């Protein structure tokens, strides 16, 4: 669900953005329940002069919104959540198994259907408009998302599929997939990660059938919007939906982490679901946010064709759960192909307890870079995205360590500390120096900064 992760800022680059010559080929996949074929990712140079990009079998014309990079497109179709014995696959299968066994429909089949192969390419309408996100909302900025063009993008959340799945007639489903956000660089953030979306709708009978004297209770009213409910919902309906949602998620977390887990709820507000909450769990001495959830906006439910129902939705990050459950210290490791990492998760059953054994802790190499900013339009994520494009996963962290404004010229200088560390081997200063120099040159050429190297 979109609420759990904040959108971050970064700018488009003229050269690091996808070249018109790059073409990506693949086959889109759709899956339900346990079906989960991956979409292969394959780059090839094209001599075509057309200003388009091919991705998953379709061609998208580029325009002034196009800002997706080759580095990001190389991740499309990897589908780590469908790679058997991968830690993200294990988490996904655990959640599926819990929902399949815990919630049974009237015919004895699982109440929740699962979709884990929906295309990551969505329309802007799917990603934002269908969720009632305002046109001027900060999360729409091209500095925050990966756009193929003005109309198409790599989904920023699995919520992009809510409207379509409800419109198809579904009342209960889980949608799992890779999502794409421009992000800061550290051991817990990555521009590609994986989410699971959960949605449940209730009819009047389903919600009130087990309530004593519930025959006279209603889902809707002509009331007023408050901090606790939407204007169209009765307070009784909202309280029951909220109780069911929190009960479902508390049971899920207890099933994954154990019955002794402490859970707390934090109220929050988002324009496309209200009331809404974040769940935090107490783990290793601190409270950690693991998911966001809330009562769905009735306007969204109505527009999708379920006018006589009320529902909830939640969104959780698979990496966040896996890092906590398996004690994985660095989010880059999920993309590792090192057998020393992957073999630790080849287990006889999905509920096997696993304690991640760290690979040898290779020493970091630290280099700083300083430059004068080009204009007021610059943002820190401009540099983060460029550094990731040049340095890739060799960069463990980038931190702004100093900001200086010249007293006379009023020009602003930034100094960033870049921590290089390969998760699988020792880096040499020579190879890091070459990468660092390439970042300096690219910052001047692509961002228009004035180097203080």
Tab-separated table of C-alpha atoms in Angstrom, residues 78-443:
chain	number	residue	atom	x	y	z
A	78	UNK	CA	13.969	-10.034	-11.934
A	79	UNK	CA	10.926	-10.791	-9.748
A	80	UNK	CA	12.890	-11.799	-6.659
A	81	UNK	CA	9.606	-12.484	-4.844
A	82	UNK	CA	8.964	-15.358	-7.289
A	83	UNK	CA	12.472	-16.832	-7.168
A	84	UNK	CA	12.155	-20.059	-5.207
A	85	UNK	CA	14.103	-20.141	-1.917
A	86	UNK	CA	14.967	-16.461	-2.160
A	87	UNK	CA	14.311	-14.772	1.236
A	88	UNK	CA	11.684	-12.507	-0.345
A	89	UNK	CA	9.968	-15.568	-1.820
A	90	UNK	CA	10.003	-17.213	1.597
A	91	UNK	CA	8.326	-14.186	3.218
A	92	UNK	CA	5.737	-14.014	0.440
A	93	UNK	CA	4.964	-17.718	0.762
A	94	UNK	CA	4.646	-17.459	4.544
A	95	UNK	CA	2.105	-14.662	4.252
A	96	UNK	CA	0.215	-16.549	1.534
A	97	UNK	CA	0.172	-19.730	3.586
A	98	UNK	CA	-1.175	-17.861	6.598
A	99	UNK	CA	-3.966	-16.190	4.633
A	100	UNK	CA	-4.889	-19.380	2.767
A	101	UNK	CA	-5.272	-21.353	5.993
A	102	UNK	CA	-6.723	-18.628	8.220
A	103	UNK	CA	-9.407	-17.249	5.882
A	104	UNK	CA	-11.642	-19.712	4.062
A	105	UNK	CA	-14.500	-18.781	1.742
A	106	UNK	CA	-18.009	-20.210	1.702
A	107	UNK	CA	-17.019	-22.989	-0.714
A	108	UNK	CA	-14.069	-24.120	1.372
A	109	UNK	CA	-11.499	-22.435	-0.862
A	110	UNK	CA	-9.106	-19.646	0.214
A	111	UNK	CA	-10.930	-16.346	0.612
A	112	UNK	CA	-7.945	-14.297	-0.599
A	113	UNK	CA	-6.613	-14.737	-4.120
A	114	UNK	CA	-2.981	-13.830	-4.791
A	115	UNK	CA	-1.543	-11.941	-7.766
A	116	UNK	CA	2.245	-11.948	-7.891
A	117	UNK	CA	3.006	-11.437	-11.582
A	118	UNK	CA	1.245	-8.208	-12.516
A	119	UNK	CA	3.265	-5.952	-14.805
A	120	UNK	CA	5.304	-3.266	-13.019
A	121	UNK	CA	4.555	-0.861	-15.881
A	122	UNK	CA	1.363	1.043	-15.064
A	123	UNK	CA	-0.356	4.201	-16.191
A	124	UNK	CA	-0.209	7.405	-14.194
A	125	UNK	CA	-3.966	7.027	-13.837
A	126	UNK	CA	-3.510	3.633	-12.139
A	127	UNK	CA	-0.687	4.798	-9.892
A	128	UNK	CA	-2.243	8.075	-8.764
A	129	UNK	CA	-5.665	9.049	-10.118
A	130	UNK	CA	-7.406	5.788	-9.215
A	131	UNK	CA	-6.179	6.230	-5.634
A	132	UNK	CA	-7.600	9.771	-5.442
A	133	UNK	CA	-4.142	11.276	-5.036
A	134	UNK	CA	-4.542	15.004	-5.824
A	135	UNK	CA	-3.026	16.409	-9.004
A	136	UNK	CA	-0.751	18.706	-7.022
A	137	UNK	CA	0.362	16.061	-4.518
A	138	UNK	CA	4.138	15.927	-4.012
A	139	UNK	CA	4.241	12.182	-4.648
A	140	UNK	CA	3.468	12.737	-8.357
A	141	UNK	CA	6.645	14.679	-9.125
A	142	UNK	CA	8.944	13.187	-11.720
A	143	UNK	CA	11.736	13.827	-9.226
A	144	UNK	CA	10.110	11.159	-7.043
A	145	UNK	CA	9.221	8.445	-9.557
A	146	UNK	CA	10.510	6.551	-12.558
A	147	UNK	CA	8.505	7.667	-15.583
A	148	UNK	CA	8.641	6.037	-19.001
A	149	UNK	CA	6.742	9.049	-20.290
A	150	UNK	CA	4.022	11.420	-19.138
A	151	UNK	CA	1.398	8.656	-19.183
A	152	UNK	CA	3.324	5.516	-18.149
A	153	UNK	CA	5.660	4.723	-15.265
A	154	UNK	CA	7.160	1.957	-13.172
A	155	UNK	CA	4.689	1.467	-10.336
A	156	UNK	CA	5.610	3.241	-7.117
A	157	UNK	CA	3.397	0.919	-5.039
A	158	UNK	CA	1.260	-2.175	-5.483
A	159	UNK	CA	-1.733	0.041	-4.676
A	160	UNK	CA	-1.657	0.849	-8.398
A	161	UNK	CA	-3.601	-2.398	-8.939
A	162	UNK	CA	-6.315	-1.840	-6.324
A	163	UNK	CA	-8.928	-0.288	-8.589
A	164	UNK	CA	-8.505	-2.816	-11.419
A	165	UNK	CA	-8.745	-5.847	-9.134
A	166	UNK	CA	-11.801	-4.501	-7.316
A	167	UNK	CA	-13.379	-3.594	-10.651
A	168	UNK	CA	-12.877	-7.186	-11.808
A	169	UNK	CA	-15.174	-8.296	-8.984
A	170	UNK	CA	-12.693	-9.281	-6.279
A	171	UNK	CA	-13.560	-8.706	-2.626
A	172	UNK	CA	-10.392	-10.121	-1.026
A	173	UNK	CA	-6.932	-10.292	-2.590
A	174	UNK	CA	-3.187	-9.952	-2.098
A	175	UNK	CA	-1.076	-8.288	-4.799
A	176	UNK	CA	2.705	-8.752	-4.682
A	177	UNK	CA	5.368	-7.157	-6.832
A	178	UNK	CA	8.461	-5.069	-7.326
A	179	UNK	CA	8.001	-1.307	-6.939
A	180	UNK	CA	10.232	1.579	-7.936
A	181	UNK	CA	11.029	4.758	-5.991
A	182	UNK	CA	13.848	7.247	-6.171
A	183	UNK	CA	15.473	6.992	-2.801
A	184	UNK	CA	18.336	7.850	-0.521
A	185	UNK	CA	21.348	5.539	-0.370
A	186	UNK	CA	21.974	3.507	2.775
A	187	UNK	CA	21.712	-0.073	3.999
A	188	UNK	CA	17.914	-0.009	4.313
A	189	UNK	CA	16.890	1.887	1.145
A	190	UNK	CA	16.991	0.760	-2.475
A	191	UNK	CA	15.236	2.176	-5.561
A	192	UNK	CA	13.646	-1.208	-6.267
A	193	UNK	CA	11.901	-3.114	-3.501
A	194	UNK	CA	8.928	-5.414	-3.055
A	195	UNK	CA	5.497	-4.827	-1.590
A	196	UNK	CA	2.442	-6.873	-0.724
A	197	UNK	CA	-0.959	-5.224	-0.960
A	198	UNK	CA	-3.970	-6.610	0.879
A	199	UNK	CA	-7.605	-5.609	0.306
A	200	UNK	CA	-10.841	-6.858	1.882
A	201	UNK	CA	-14.368	-5.609	1.150
A	202	UNK	CA	-17.455	-6.325	3.269
A	203	UNK	CA	-21.134	-6.265	2.457
A	204	UNK	CA	-23.585	-5.121	5.135
A	205	UNK	CA	-24.450	-8.731	5.926
A	206	UNK	CA	-20.802	-9.848	6.146
A	207	UNK	CA	-19.870	-7.038	8.506
A	208	UNK	CA	-22.858	-7.145	10.876
A	209	UNK	CA	-24.011	-10.793	10.729
A	210	UNK	CA	-22.197	-11.755	13.944
A	211	UNK	CA	-23.210	-8.634	15.850
A	212	UNK	CA	-26.028	-8.970	18.370
A	213	UNK	CA	-29.027	-6.960	17.229
A	214	UNK	CA	-27.048	-5.956	14.167
A	215	UNK	CA	-30.005	-6.141	11.782
A	216	UNK	CA	-30.635	-2.411	12.048
A	217	UNK	CA	-27.015	-1.341	11.533
A	218	UNK	CA	-26.009	0.264	8.251
A	219	UNK	CA	-22.773	0.790	6.336
A	220	UNK	CA	-23.520	4.300	5.112
A	221	UNK	CA	-25.025	7.585	6.215
A	222	UNK	CA	-25.150	11.220	5.160
A	223	UNK	CA	-22.842	12.456	7.904
A	224	UNK	CA	-19.701	14.491	8.371
A	225	UNK	CA	-16.053	13.604	7.884
A	226	UNK	CA	-14.121	13.450	11.124
A	227	UNK	CA	-10.717	12.262	12.285
A	228	UNK	CA	-12.288	8.837	12.877
A	229	UNK	CA	-14.434	8.217	9.782
A	230	UNK	CA	-15.360	9.336	6.292
A	231	UNK	CA	-18.542	11.348	5.822
A	232	UNK	CA	-20.370	8.467	4.114
A	233	UNK	CA	-19.566	5.779	6.712
A	234	UNK	CA	-21.434	5.068	9.904
A	235	UNK	CA	-19.297	4.975	13.009
A	236	UNK	CA	-20.366	1.377	13.712
A	237	UNK	CA	-19.170	0.221	10.286
A	238	UNK	CA	-15.835	2.002	10.560
A	239	UNK	CA	-15.144	0.609	14.032
A	240	UNK	CA	-15.836	-2.953	12.896
A	241	UNK	CA	-13.700	-2.611	9.756
A	242	UNK	CA	-10.883	-1.087	11.784
A	243	UNK	CA	-11.116	-3.862	14.381
A	244	UNK	CA	-11.075	-6.573	11.704
A	245	UNK	CA	-8.087	-4.998	9.952
A	246	UNK	CA	-5.996	-4.693	13.089
A	247	UNK	CA	-6.926	-8.210	14.162
A	248	UNK	CA	-5.916	-9.647	10.774
A	249	UNK	CA	-2.540	-7.905	10.788
A	250	UNK	CA	-1.770	-8.614	14.436
A	251	UNK	CA	-2.394	-12.326	13.808
A	252	UNK	CA	-0.163	-12.194	10.724
A	253	UNK	CA	2.752	-10.597	12.568
A	254	UNK	CA	2.377	-12.977	15.509
A	255	UNK	CA	2.381	-15.916	13.105
A	256	UNK	CA	5.581	-14.723	11.424
A	257	UNK	CA	7.517	-13.435	14.430
A	258	UNK	CA	5.993	-15.366	17.337
A	259	UNK	CA	3.250	-14.840	19.906
A	260	UNK	CA	5.447	-12.787	22.235
A	261	UNK	CA	5.691	-9.954	19.710
A	262	UNK	CA	4.648	-6.491	20.908
A	263	UNK	CA	2.589	-4.446	18.460
A	264	UNK	CA	1.440	-0.836	18.571
A	265	UNK	CA	-0.610	1.311	16.186
A	266	UNK	CA	0.157	4.888	15.189
A	267	UNK	CA	-2.579	7.080	13.701
A	268	UNK	CA	-1.737	8.833	10.451
A	269	UNK	CA	-3.541	10.429	7.517
A	270	UNK	CA	-3.281	9.943	3.776
A	271	UNK	CA	-5.429	11.500	1.065
A	272	UNK	CA	-6.511	8.161	-0.402
A	273	UNK	CA	-7.439	6.164	2.715
A	274	UNK	CA	-8.993	7.364	5.952
A	275	UNK	CA	-8.782	6.655	8.822
A	276	UNK	CA	-5.334	5.107	8.491
A	277	UNK	CA	-2.646	3.634	10.711
A	278	UNK	CA	0.915	2.401	10.774
A	279	UNK	CA	1.895	-0.777	12.585
A	280	UNK	CA	5.103	-0.868	14.578
A	281	UNK	CA	6.594	-3.957	16.193
A	282	UNK	CA	9.050	-4.086	19.080
A	283	UNK	CA	12.139	-5.873	17.888
A	284	UNK	CA	15.633	-5.987	19.372
A	285	UNK	CA	14.909	-3.150	21.779
A	286	UNK	CA	13.304	-0.683	19.388
A	287	UNK	CA	9.998	0.005	17.663
A	288	UNK	CA	10.087	-0.547	13.916
A	289	UNK	CA	7.434	0.381	11.374
A	290	UNK	CA	6.486	-2.623	9.251
A	291	UNK	CA	3.299	-1.671	7.388
A	292	UNK	CA	0.597	0.896	6.741
A	293	UNK	CA	-3.131	0.288	6.548
A	294	UNK	CA	-6.510	1.957	6.709
A	295	UNK	CA	-10.190	2.073	5.829
A	296	UNK	CA	-10.453	2.501	2.057
A	297	UNK	CA	-11.831	5.707	0.625
A	298	UNK	CA	-15.418	4.984	-0.384
A	299	UNK	CA	-15.061	7.082	-3.534
A	300	UNK	CA	-12.410	4.635	-4.739
A	301	UNK	CA	-14.559	1.608	-3.859
A	302	UNK	CA	-17.620	3.132	-5.525
A	303	UNK	CA	-15.798	4.064	-8.719
A	304	UNK	CA	-14.524	0.488	-9.028
A	305	UNK	CA	-18.096	-0.813	-8.985
A	306	UNK	CA	-18.494	-1.978	-5.358
A	307	UNK	CA	-20.868	0.768	-4.186
A	308	UNK	CA	-22.612	-1.407	-1.594
A	309	UNK	CA	-19.425	-2.445	0.229
A	310	UNK	CA	-16.905	-1.003	2.665
A	311	UNK	CA	-13.324	-2.199	3.021
A	312	UNK	CA	-9.784	-1.977	4.299
A	313	UNK	CA	-6.379	-2.113	2.658
A	314	UNK	CA	-2.828	-2.647	3.894
A	315	UNK	CA	0.645	-2.528	2.410
A	316	UNK	CA	3.820	-4.119	3.729
A	317	UNK	CA	7.402	-4.248	2.525
A	318	UNK	CA	8.849	-7.706	2.015
A	319	UNK	CA	12.436	-6.504	2.459
A	320	UNK	CA	11.557	-4.893	5.783
A	321	UNK	CA	10.037	-8.136	7.106
A	322	UNK	CA	12.879	-10.289	5.777
A	323	UNK	CA	15.582	-8.029	7.228
A	324	UNK	CA	13.936	-8.283	10.640
A	325	UNK	CA	13.054	-11.973	10.524
A	326	UNK	CA	16.381	-13.224	9.147
A	327	UNK	CA	18.598	-10.443	10.551
A	328	UNK	CA	19.856	-9.384	7.108
A	329	UNK	CA	21.904	-6.190	7.627
A	330	UNK	CA	22.057	-4.717	4.119
A	331	UNK	CA	19.240	-4.391	1.578
A	332	UNK	CA	21.720	-4.797	-1.303
A	333	UNK	CA	22.172	-8.436	-0.314
A	334	UNK	CA	18.729	-9.289	-1.688
A	335	UNK	CA	20.147	-8.717	-5.171
A	336	UNK	CA	23.223	-10.845	-4.535
A	337	UNK	CA	23.886	-13.904	-6.673
A	338	UNK	CA	26.547	-15.156	-4.276
A	339	UNK	CA	25.774	-18.768	-3.350
A	340	UNK	CA	27.038	-18.122	0.187
A	341	UNK	CA	24.025	-15.837	0.605
A	342	UNK	CA	21.413	-17.690	-1.437
A	343	UNK	CA	22.178	-21.181	-0.117
A	344	UNK	CA	21.313	-20.111	3.421
A	345	UNK	CA	17.661	-19.913	2.372
A	346	UNK	CA	17.362	-23.322	0.730
A	347	UNK	CA	15.282	-24.969	3.433
A	348	UNK	CA	12.881	-27.951	3.460
A	349	UNK	CA	9.809	-25.854	4.309
A	350	UNK	CA	8.920	-22.169	4.326
A	351	UNK	CA	8.552	-21.958	8.116
A	352	UNK	CA	12.079	-23.229	8.790
A	353	UNK	CA	13.846	-20.890	11.201
A	354	UNK	CA	16.826	-19.199	9.577
A	355	UNK	CA	19.524	-17.101	11.201
A	356	UNK	CA	21.471	-15.311	8.496
A	357	UNK	CA	25.199	-15.877	8.767
A	358	UNK	CA	26.969	-12.745	7.505
A	359	UNK	CA	29.461	-13.041	4.727
A	360	UNK	CA	32.940	-11.854	5.639
A	361	UNK	CA	32.670	-8.189	6.632
A	362	UNK	CA	34.834	-6.494	4.072
A	363	UNK	CA	36.342	-3.128	5.044
A	364	UNK	CA	34.749	0.068	3.708
A	365	UNK	CA	36.568	2.665	1.625
A	366	UNK	CA	35.478	6.251	2.216
A	367	UNK	CA	35.804	9.180	-0.175
A	368	UNK	CA	34.335	12.690	-0.025
A	369	UNK	CA	33.131	14.876	-2.872
A	370	UNK	CA	32.407	18.631	-2.701
A	371	UNK	CA	30.874	20.966	-5.265
A	372	UNK	CA	28.988	24.231	-5.688
A	373	UNK	CA	25.319	23.704	-6.496
A	374	UNK	CA	24.104	24.878	-9.903
A	375	UNK	CA	20.730	26.392	-8.958
A	376	UNK	CA	17.809	26.318	-6.582
A	377	UNK	CA	16.273	23.410	-8.520
A	378	UNK	CA	18.977	21.010	-7.294
A	379	UNK	CA	18.031	18.425	-4.685
A	380	UNK	CA	20.133	15.894	-2.761
A	381	UNK	CA	18.463	13.034	-4.603
A	382	UNK	CA	19.810	14.456	-7.856
A	383	UNK	CA	23.236	13.384	-6.675
A	384	UNK	CA	22.069	10.159	-5.018
A	385	UNK	CA	20.572	8.876	-8.255
A	386	UNK	CA	23.646	9.826	-10.264
A	387	UNK	CA	25.979	8.160	-7.747
A	388	UNK	CA	23.908	4.980	-7.857
A	389	UNK	CA	23.906	5.025	-11.661
A	390	UNK	CA	27.704	5.303	-11.816
A	391	UNK	CA	28.757	3.335	-8.737
A	392	UNK	CA	25.929	0.828	-8.584
A	393	UNK	CA	25.780	-1.527	-5.615
A	394	UNK	CA	29.408	-0.878	-4.691
A	395	UNK	CA	28.109	2.190	-2.843
A	396	UNK	CA	26.897	1.308	0.632
A	397	UNK	CA	25.911	4.780	1.754
A	398	UNK	CA	25.962	8.429	0.729
A	399	UNK	CA	25.675	11.116	3.415
A	400	UNK	CA	25.544	14.893	3.163
A	401	UNK	CA	28.169	15.833	5.746
A	402	UNK	CA	28.524	19.579	5.173
A	403	UNK	CA	26.554	22.432	3.631
A	404	UNK	CA	28.125	25.857	3.209
A	405	UNK	CA	26.790	29.155	1.850
A	406	UNK	CA	29.376	31.641	0.625
A	407	UNK	CA	28.867	34.915	2.529
A	408	UNK	CA	29.428	37.085	-0.566
A	409	UNK	CA	28.276	35.109	-3.609
A	410	UNK	CA	25.535	33.242	-1.706
A	411	UNK	CA	26.471	30.141	-3.662
A	412	UNK	CA	25.809	26.896	-1.805
A	413	UNK	CA	28.327	24.079	-1.501
A	414	UNK	CA	27.591	20.473	-0.565
A	415	UNK	CA	30.069	17.900	0.687
A	416	UNK	CA	28.991	14.246	0.462
A	417	UNK	CA	30.710	11.286	2.062
A	418	UNK	CA	30.496	8.149	-0.080
A	419	UNK	CA	31.080	4.813	1.629
A	420	UNK	CA	32.114	2.085	-0.802
A	421	UNK	CA	31.871	-1.545	0.275
A	422	UNK	CA	31.344	-4.667	-1.806
A	423	UNK	CA	29.128	-7.154	0.042
A	424	UNK	CA	31.064	-10.126	-1.354
A	425	UNK	CA	34.728	-9.125	-1.696
A	426	UNK	CA	37.372	-6.557	-0.754
A	427	UNK	CA	37.529	-3.431	-2.889
A	428	UNK	CA	40.864	-1.862	-3.800
A	429	UNK	CA	41.505	1.863	-3.527
A	430	UNK	CA	42.417	1.952	-7.228
A	431	UNK	CA	39.050	0.677	-8.427
A	432	UNK	CA	37.192	2.895	-5.967
A	433	UNK	CA	39.245	5.888	-7.144
A	434	UNK	CA	38.180	5.223	-10.742
A	435	UNK	CA	34.536	5.031	-9.736
A	436	UNK	CA	34.785	8.132	-7.572
A	437	UNK	CA	36.443	10.074	-10.376
A	438	UNK	CA	33.670	8.987	-12.752
A	439	UNK	CA	31.086	10.263	-10.268
A	440	UNK	CA	32.887	13.625	-10.074
A	441	UNK	CA	32.964	13.947	-13.858
A	442	UNK	CA	29.331	12.907	-14.212
A	443	UNK	CA	28.224	15.376	-11.527
